[in-house]
Amino acid sequence: MNKASASHPHRSQRASEEEQEKRAGNFQEKRAVRSHAMEKSPVTEVQGLERKPSEDINASADAFIKRFRQHLLIQRLESIENYEQMLERGL
């Protein structure tokens, strides 16, 4: 124990009570913000799901796959080109 808590036990008790009140206030504020955020999020999720029918999702997936395959092809061609350049240098 330090000297301050040993000489004034009521003072440290008041300080801890004030800290507990502050924590309780902060907890209430955080809970209010959290509940407010939770109330709004399900509505936005439902609206987002309603906007994209399955056809749009399929089209998006097909476009992604097409871009991915093109990217793989470009990488393969670059790799072959780098290999040929390496052979020309004699490494």
Coordinates of C-alpha atoms in Angstrom, one line a residue:
M1 CA 0.0 0.0 0.0
N2 CA 1.2 3.5 -0.7
K3 CA 1.1 6.3 1.8
A4 CA -1.8 8.1 0.2
S5 CA -4.2 5.1 0.5
A6 CA -3.0 4.3 4.0
S7 CA -3.4 7.8 5.5
H8 CA -6.7 8.6 3.7
P9 CA -8.9 5.5 3.2
H10 CA -12.0 7.6 2.6
R11 CA -10.3 9.7 -0.1
S12 CA -9.3 6.6 -2.2
Q13 CA -12.8 5.2 -1.7
R14 CA -14.3 8.4 -3.1
A15 CA -12.0 8.3 -6.0
S16 CA -12.8 4.7 -6.8
E17 CA -16.6 5.6 -6.6
E18 CA -16.1 8.5 -9.0
E19 CA -14.2 6.2 -11.4
Q20 CA -17.0 3.6 -11.2
E21 CA -19.6 6.4 -12.0
K22 CA -17.5 7.5 -15.0
R23 CA -17.3 4.0 -16.3
A24 CA -21.0 3.5 -15.8
G25 CA -21.6 6.7 -17.8
N26 CA -19.3 5.6 -20.6
F27 CA -20.9 2.2 -20.7
Q28 CA -24.3 3.8 -21.1
E29 CA -23.1 6.0 -23.9
K30 CA -21.4 3.1 -25.7
R31 CA -24.5 0.9 -25.3
A32 CA -26.7 3.7 -26.7
V33 CA -24.5 4.1 -29.7
R34 CA -24.3 0.3 -30.2
S35 CA -28.0 -0.1 -30.0
H36 CA -28.6 2.8 -32.4
A37 CA -26.1 1.2 -34.9
M38 CA -27.7 -2.2 -34.5
E39 CA -31.2 -0.8 -35.3
K40 CA -30.1 0.6 -38.6
S41 CA -27.9 -2.1 -40.0
P42 CA -30.5 -4.8 -40.7
V43 CA -32.5 -2.4 -42.8
T44 CA -29.6 -1.5 -45.0
E45 CA -28.6 -5.2 -45.4
V46 CA -32.1 -6.0 -46.5
Q47 CA -32.2 -3.1 -49.0
G48 CA -28.8 -4.2 -50.4
L49 CA -30.1 -7.7 -51.0
E50 CA -33.3 -6.5 -52.7
R51 CA -31.4 -4.4 -55.2
K52 CA -29.4 -7.3 -56.8
P53 CA -31.4 -10.2 -58.2
S54 CA -29.6 -13.5 -58.8
E55 CA -29.1 -12.7 -62.5
D56 CA -27.0 -9.7 -61.7
I57 CA -24.9 -11.7 -59.2
N58 CA -24.4 -14.4 -61.9
A59 CA -23.3 -11.8 -64.4
S60 CA -20.9 -10.2 -61.9
A61 CA -19.4 -13.6 -61.1
D62 CA -19.0 -14.4 -64.8
A63 CA -17.3 -11.1 -65.4
F64 CA -15.0 -11.7 -62.5
I65 CA -14.0 -15.1 -63.7
K66 CA -13.4 -13.7 -67.2
R67 CA -11.1 -11.0 -65.8
F68 CA -9.3 -13.5 -63.6
R69 CA -8.6 -15.8 -66.5
Q70 CA -7.4 -12.9 -68.6
H71 CA -5.1 -11.9 -65.8
L72 CA -3.7 -15.5 -65.5
L73 CA -3.1 -15.5 -69.3
I74 CA -1.2 -12.2 -69.1
Q75 CA 0.9 -13.5 -66.2
R76 CA 1.7 -16.7 -68.1
L77 CA 2.7 -14.8 -71.3
E78 CA 4.9 -12.4 -69.2
S79 CA 6.5 -15.4 -67.5
I80 CA 7.3 -17.0 -70.9
E81 CA 8.7 -13.7 -72.1
N82 CA 10.9 -13.4 -69.0
Y83 CA 12.1 -16.9 -69.5
E84 CA 13.0 -16.3 -73.2
Q85 CA 14.9 -13.1 -72.2
M86 CA 16.8 -15.0 -69.6
L87 CA 17.8 -17.6 -72.2
E88 CA 19.0 -14.9 -74.6
R89 CA 21.3 -13.4 -71.9
G90 CA 22.8 -16.9 -71.4
L91 CA 21.9 -17.3 -67.7

